[in-house]
Amino acid sequence: MTSVLVVEDDPALARALGVSLRVHGYDVHAVATGTAALDLLAGDPPDLVLLDLGLPDVDGLDVLRALRVWSSTPVVVLSARQTSDDKVEALDAGADDYVTKPFAMDELMARLRAAVRRAVPQAGRPQVRTAAFTVDLAARRVQRPDGTDVQVTPTEWHLLEILARNVGRVVDRADLLRELRGPYLDTESHYLRVYVAQLRRKLEPDPAHPRHLLTEPARGYRLAP
């Protein structure tokens, strides 16, 4: 049975969508906030996401961008925003389709079926694997290839999680410092060097010649799988 996560803060519409989706054979879970959606997606990702953009805590586009860092789960946006710019922005952010409110339920079901057909199968849990270690974002742990856990501090985990959610991309030093140390310490890059060195000692086979936790000179750091 295809599972679908409905992210919609309008209770009446969420109920109506749930009833219609179940009638059409979907296994439905519904949440009303972007934070709840990201928590559920990290722990037990569905086959499909139906995402409203006008959420009370986090803009739906931010939810979509965060999801696209580590997941290709198909996302159909459901929104009252009807301008061409809104649709282009959502599609550029990674949406598979865009349905404007109000909508016909049979058309929505057809679009959902099409999104599922186009989807590329993916692993059930968000993980980033390298030759030396695996970062399990759902379980919040790091493991060696033999399955043993690597003990990391909360700060080390936070740094590794940010890099894992941006795997293959350079994360700016100032952005990392703001996440780790707060907005007033974003120029104290020596902290980053210490944290990265600690992670390399724990994770890299040869910390002096890292293969996965890479420094990009004058820019930041990158996790290479």
mmCIF file of C-alpha atoms in Angstrom:
data_model
loop_
_atom_site.group_PDB
_atom_site.id
_atom_site.type_symbol
_atom_site.label_atom_id
_atom_site.label_comp_id
_atom_site.label_asym_id
_atom_site.label_seq_id
_atom_site.Cartn_x
_atom_site.Cartn_y
_atom_site.Cartn_z
ATOM 1 C CA MET A 1 0.000 0.000 0.000
ATOM 2 C CA THR A 2 1.361 3.417 -0.963
ATOM 3 C CA SER A 3 1.915 5.647 2.066
ATOM 4 C CA VAL A 4 1.308 9.374 1.878
ATOM 5 C CA LEU A 5 2.064 12.151 4.342
ATOM 6 C CA VAL A 6 -0.438 15.015 4.253
ATOM 7 C CA VAL A 7 1.044 18.272 5.563
ATOM 8 C CA GLU A 8 -1.960 20.581 5.927
ATOM 9 C CA ASP A 9 -2.939 22.920 8.778
ATOM 10 C CA ASP A 10 -6.599 23.284 7.776
ATOM 11 C CA PRO A 11 -8.309 20.539 9.840
ATOM 12 C CA ALA A 12 -11.347 20.270 7.570
ATOM 13 C CA LEU A 13 -9.269 19.947 4.414
ATOM 14 C CA ALA A 14 -6.873 17.516 6.095
ATOM 15 C CA ARG A 15 -9.815 15.290 7.073
ATOM 16 C CA ALA A 16 -11.301 15.455 3.570
ATOM 17 C CA LEU A 17 -7.973 14.575 1.993
ATOM 18 C CA GLY A 18 -7.501 11.717 4.437
ATOM 19 C CA VAL A 19 -10.911 10.230 3.620
ATOM 20 C CA SER A 20 -10.413 10.522 -0.147
ATOM 21 C CA LEU A 21 -6.892 9.122 -0.062
ATOM 22 C CA ARG A 22 -7.941 6.126 2.030
ATOM 23 C CA VAL A 23 -10.833 5.425 -0.327
ATOM 24 C CA HIS A 24 -8.289 5.335 -3.157
ATOM 25 C CA GLY A 25 -6.135 2.841 -1.302
ATOM 26 C CA TYR A 26 -3.486 5.034 0.329
ATOM 27 C CA ASP A 27 -2.082 4.638 3.832
ATOM 28 C CA VAL A 28 -2.422 8.185 5.209
ATOM 29 C CA HIS A 29 -0.645 10.078 7.961
ATOM 30 C CA ALA A 30 -1.417 13.777 8.511
ATOM 31 C CA VAL A 31 0.444 16.541 10.343
ATOM 32 C CA ALA A 32 -0.303 20.247 10.656
ATOM 33 C CA THR A 33 3.173 21.809 10.919
ATOM 34 C CA GLY A 34 6.407 21.829 8.982
ATOM 35 C CA THR A 35 8.406 20.796 12.044
ATOM 36 C CA ALA A 36 6.264 17.708 12.582
ATOM 37 C CA ALA A 37 6.565 16.869 8.887
ATOM 38 C CA LEU A 38 10.377 16.995 8.904
ATOM 39 C CA ASP A 39 10.547 14.906 12.087
ATOM 40 C CA LEU A 40 8.335 12.235 10.557
ATOM 41 C CA LEU A 41 10.143 12.305 7.210
ATOM 42 C CA ALA A 42 13.500 11.788 8.909
ATOM 43 C CA GLY A 43 12.268 8.835 10.947
ATOM 44 C CA ASP A 44 9.772 6.987 8.762
ATOM 45 C CA PRO A 45 9.631 8.450 5.248
ATOM 46 C CA PRO A 46 6.445 7.818 3.246
ATOM 47 C CA ASP A 47 6.177 7.017 -0.453
ATOM 48 C CA LEU A 48 4.654 10.422 -1.214
ATOM 49 C CA VAL A 49 4.196 13.852 0.397
ATOM 50 C CA LEU A 50 1.238 16.181 -0.159
ATOM 51 C CA LEU A 51 2.523 19.533 1.075
ATOM 52 C CA ASP A 52 0.677 22.767 1.786
ATOM 53 C CA LEU A 53 2.889 25.858 1.552
ATOM 54 C CA GLY A 54 1.016 28.022 4.068
ATOM 55 C CA LEU A 55 1.999 26.295 7.300
ATOM 56 C CA PRO A 56 1.830 27.995 10.718
ATOM 57 C CA ASP A 57 5.438 27.453 11.815
ATOM 58 C CA VAL A 58 7.693 26.917 8.797
ATOM 59 C CA ASP A 59 7.019 27.953 5.215
ATOM 60 C CA GLY A 60 6.282 24.941 3.053
ATOM 61 C CA LEU A 61 9.075 25.895 0.659
ATOM 62 C CA ASP A 62 11.576 25.632 3.513
ATOM 63 C CA VAL A 63 10.215 22.187 4.365
ATOM 64 C CA LEU A 64 10.625 21.189 0.718
ATOM 65 C CA ARG A 65 14.193 22.524 0.505
ATOM 66 C CA ALA A 66 15.171 20.746 3.727
ATOM 67 C CA LEU A 67 13.707 17.467 2.483
ATOM 68 C CA ARG A 68 15.479 17.718 -0.859
ATOM 69 C CA VAL A 69 18.872 17.845 0.843
ATOM 70 C CA TRP A 70 18.686 14.116 1.571
ATOM 71 C CA SER A 71 15.538 12.639 0.007
ATOM 72 C CA SER A 72 13.957 12.190 -3.416
ATOM 73 C CA THR A 73 10.522 11.317 -2.009
ATOM 74 C CA PRO A 74 7.959 12.707 -4.478
ATOM 75 C CA VAL A 75 6.279 15.893 -3.266
ATOM 76 C CA VAL A 76 3.058 17.338 -4.655
ATOM 77 C CA VAL A 77 2.524 20.911 -3.483
ATOM 78 C CA LEU A 78 -1.007 21.933 -2.579
ATOM 79 C CA SER A 79 -1.371 25.701 -2.245
ATOM 80 C CA ALA A 80 -3.640 28.719 -2.544
ATOM 81 C CA ARG A 81 -0.710 30.624 -4.072
ATOM 82 C CA GLN A 82 -1.580 30.784 -7.752
ATOM 83 C CA THR A 83 0.953 33.062 -9.427
ATOM 84 C CA SER A 84 3.399 31.737 -11.960
ATOM 85 C CA ASP A 85 6.322 32.895 -9.783
ATOM 86 C CA ASP A 86 5.040 30.823 -6.837
ATOM 87 C CA LYS A 87 4.764 27.715 -8.997
ATOM 88 C CA VAL A 88 8.215 28.200 -10.517
ATOM 89 C CA GLU A 89 9.775 28.711 -7.087
ATOM 90 C CA ALA A 90 8.204 25.516 -5.736
ATOM 91 C CA LEU A 91 9.202 23.449 -8.753
ATOM 92 C CA ASP A 92 12.740 24.828 -8.651
ATOM 93 C CA ALA A 93 12.893 23.914 -4.948
ATOM 94 C CA GLY A 94 12.184 20.290 -5.825
ATOM 95 C CA ALA A 95 8.416 19.824 -6.037
ATOM 96 C CA ASP A 96 7.263 17.122 -8.450
ATOM 97 C CA ASP A 97 3.927 18.825 -9.123
ATOM 98 C CA TYR A 98 1.897 21.864 -8.050
ATOM 99 C CA VAL A 99 -1.869 21.857 -7.469
ATOM 100 C CA THR A 100 -3.698 25.093 -6.683
ATOM 101 C CA LYS A 101 -6.650 25.438 -4.321
ATOM 102 C CA PRO A 102 -9.518 24.949 -4.928
ATOM 103 C CA PHE A 103 -9.021 21.708 -6.837
ATOM 104 C CA ALA A 104 -10.985 18.734 -8.119
ATOM 105 C CA MET A 105 -10.291 15.605 -6.077
ATOM 106 C CA ASP A 106 -10.122 13.334 -9.128
ATOM 107 C CA GLU A 107 -7.461 15.576 -10.714
ATOM 108 C CA LEU A 108 -5.437 15.569 -7.478
ATOM 109 C CA MET A 109 -5.581 11.757 -7.331
ATOM 110 C CA ALA A 110 -4.377 11.523 -10.921
ATOM 111 C CA ARG A 111 -1.442 13.827 -10.163
ATOM 112 C CA LEU A 112 -0.531 11.775 -7.098
ATOM 113 C CA ARG A 113 -0.562 8.559 -9.114
ATOM 114 C CA ALA A 114 1.662 10.168 -11.736
ATOM 115 C CA ALA A 115 4.132 11.376 -9.089
ATOM 116 C CA VAL A 116 4.377 7.876 -7.613
ATOM 117 C CA ARG A 117 4.947 6.327 -11.052
ATOM 118 C CA ARG A 118 7.794 8.740 -11.758
ATOM 119 C CA ALA A 119 9.443 8.228 -8.383
ATOM 120 C CA VAL A 120 12.860 6.614 -8.177
ATOM 121 C CA PRO A 121 12.961 3.884 -5.499
ATOM 122 C CA GLN A 122 15.099 4.859 -2.527
ATOM 123 C CA ALA A 123 16.210 3.443 0.767
ATOM 124 C CA GLY A 124 13.738 3.595 3.621
ATOM 125 C CA ARG A 125 15.953 5.549 5.999
ATOM 126 C CA PRO A 126 17.901 8.769 5.385
ATOM 127 C CA GLN A 127 21.545 7.723 5.586
ATOM 128 C CA VAL A 128 24.798 9.014 4.169
ATOM 129 C CA ARG A 129 27.353 6.258 3.550
ATOM 130 C CA THR A 130 31.067 6.626 3.041
ATOM 131 C CA ALA A 131 33.770 3.978 2.808
ATOM 132 C CA ALA A 132 34.754 4.659 6.430
ATOM 133 C CA PHE A 133 31.460 5.390 8.217
ATOM 134 C CA THR A 134 27.687 5.795 7.878
ATOM 135 C CA VAL A 135 25.711 8.770 9.211
ATOM 136 C CA ASP A 136 22.196 7.655 10.160
ATOM 137 C CA LEU A 137 20.190 10.879 10.327
ATOM 138 C CA ALA A 138 17.045 9.190 11.624
ATOM 139 C CA ALA A 139 18.731 7.275 14.449
ATOM 140 C CA ARG A 140 21.164 10.141 15.087
ATOM 141 C CA ARG A 141 24.216 7.908 15.181
ATOM 142 C CA VAL A 142 27.435 7.179 13.333
ATOM 143 C CA GLN A 143 28.583 3.634 12.565
ATOM 144 C CA ARG A 144 31.664 1.985 11.149
ATOM 145 C CA PRO A 145 31.327 -0.534 8.282
ATOM 146 C CA ASP A 146 31.281 -3.405 10.809
ATOM 147 C CA GLY A 147 28.230 -1.909 12.524
ATOM 148 C CA THR A 148 29.914 -0.582 15.652
ATOM 149 C CA ASP A 149 28.839 2.832 16.872
ATOM 150 C CA VAL A 150 31.226 5.789 16.924
ATOM 151 C CA GLN A 151 30.795 7.938 20.010
ATOM 152 C CA VAL A 152 30.547 11.632 19.139
ATOM 153 C CA THR A 153 29.722 14.636 21.284
ATOM 154 C CA PRO A 154 26.512 16.620 20.712
ATOM 155 C CA THR A 155 28.483 19.403 19.003
ATOM 156 C CA GLU A 156 30.349 16.923 16.804
ATOM 157 C CA TRP A 157 27.049 15.319 15.853
ATOM 158 C CA HIS A 158 25.487 18.682 15.026
ATOM 159 C CA LEU A 159 28.392 19.545 12.741
ATOM 160 C CA LEU A 160 28.322 16.133 11.067
ATOM 161 C CA GLU A 161 24.533 16.300 10.630
ATOM 162 C CA ILE A 162 24.749 19.669 8.860
ATOM 163 C CA LEU A 163 27.409 18.340 6.495
ATOM 164 C CA ALA A 164 25.446 15.119 5.901
ATOM 165 C CA ARG A 165 22.269 17.004 5.017
ATOM 166 C CA ASN A 166 24.333 18.937 2.480
ATOM 167 C CA VAL A 167 26.359 15.942 1.319
ATOM 168 C CA GLY A 168 28.652 16.731 -1.603
ATOM 169 C CA ARG A 169 28.159 20.486 -1.212
ATOM 170 C CA VAL A 170 30.393 23.034 0.471
ATOM 171 C CA VAL A 171 28.901 24.498 3.657
ATOM 172 C CA ASP A 172 30.212 27.980 4.384
ATOM 173 C CA ARG A 173 32.299 28.376 7.541
ATOM 174 C CA ALA A 174 30.226 31.301 8.800
ATOM 175 C CA ASP A 175 27.000 29.329 8.346
ATOM 176 C CA LEU A 176 28.430 26.376 10.247
ATOM 177 C CA LEU A 177 29.601 28.582 13.096
ATOM 178 C CA ARG A 178 26.234 30.311 13.372
ATOM 179 C CA GLU A 179 24.576 26.899 13.663
ATOM 180 C CA LEU A 180 27.073 25.591 16.198
ATOM 181 C CA ARG A 181 27.982 28.642 18.271
ATOM 182 C CA GLY A 182 25.285 31.248 17.678
ATOM 183 C CA PRO A 183 25.029 34.465 15.619
ATOM 184 C CA TYR A 184 27.746 36.376 17.491
ATOM 185 C CA LEU A 185 30.613 33.937 16.986
ATOM 186 C CA ASP A 186 30.422 33.403 13.241
ATOM 187 C CA THR A 187 33.941 34.703 12.638
ATOM 188 C CA GLU A 188 35.759 32.505 15.183
ATOM 189 C CA SER A 189 36.768 29.827 12.718
ATOM 190 C CA HIS A 190 39.307 28.214 15.052
ATOM 191 C CA TYR A 191 36.366 26.515 16.801
ATOM 192 C CA LEU A 192 35.474 24.823 13.546
ATOM 193 C CA ARG A 193 39.015 23.593 13.019
ATOM 194 C CA VAL A 194 38.931 21.978 16.462
ATOM 195 C CA TYR A 195 35.570 20.250 15.871
ATOM 196 C CA VAL A 196 36.530 19.033 12.417
ATOM 197 C CA ALA A 197 39.870 17.727 13.683
ATOM 198 C CA GLN A 198 38.076 15.814 16.435
ATOM 199 C CA LEU A 199 35.700 14.224 13.927
ATOM 200 C CA ARG A 200 38.542 13.306 11.599
ATOM 201 C CA ARG A 201 40.371 11.546 14.412
ATOM 202 C CA LYS A 202 37.261 9.508 15.127
ATOM 203 C CA LEU A 203 36.085 8.826 11.568
ATOM 204 C CA GLU A 204 38.885 9.088 9.022
ATOM 205 C CA PRO A 205 41.264 6.103 8.536
ATOM 206 C CA ASP A 206 44.077 8.637 8.075
ATOM 207 C CA PRO A 207 43.102 11.908 9.804
ATOM 208 C CA ALA A 208 46.099 13.722 8.325
ATOM 209 C CA HIS A 209 44.874 12.901 4.812
ATOM 210 C CA PRO A 210 41.066 12.969 5.061
ATOM 211 C CA ARG A 211 38.968 11.425 2.303
ATOM 212 C CA HIS A 212 35.491 12.369 3.501
ATOM 213 C CA LEU A 213 35.574 15.394 5.842
ATOM 214 C CA LEU A 214 37.175 17.822 3.443
ATOM 215 C CA THR A 215 38.317 21.421 3.825
ATOM 216 C CA GLU A 216 37.504 23.772 0.971
ATOM 217 C CA PRO A 217 40.100 26.577 1.316
ATOM 218 C CA ALA A 218 38.675 30.029 2.024
ATOM 219 C CA ARG A 219 35.143 28.605 1.853
ATOM 220 C CA GLY A 220 34.165 25.935 4.345
ATOM 221 C CA TYR A 221 33.793 22.184 4.654
ATOM 222 C CA ARG A 222 32.268 19.362 2.640
ATOM 223 C CA LEU A 223 31.292 15.762 3.330
ATOM 224 C CA ALA A 224 32.343 13.592 0.390
ATOM 225 C CA PRO A 225 30.684 10.147 0.265
#
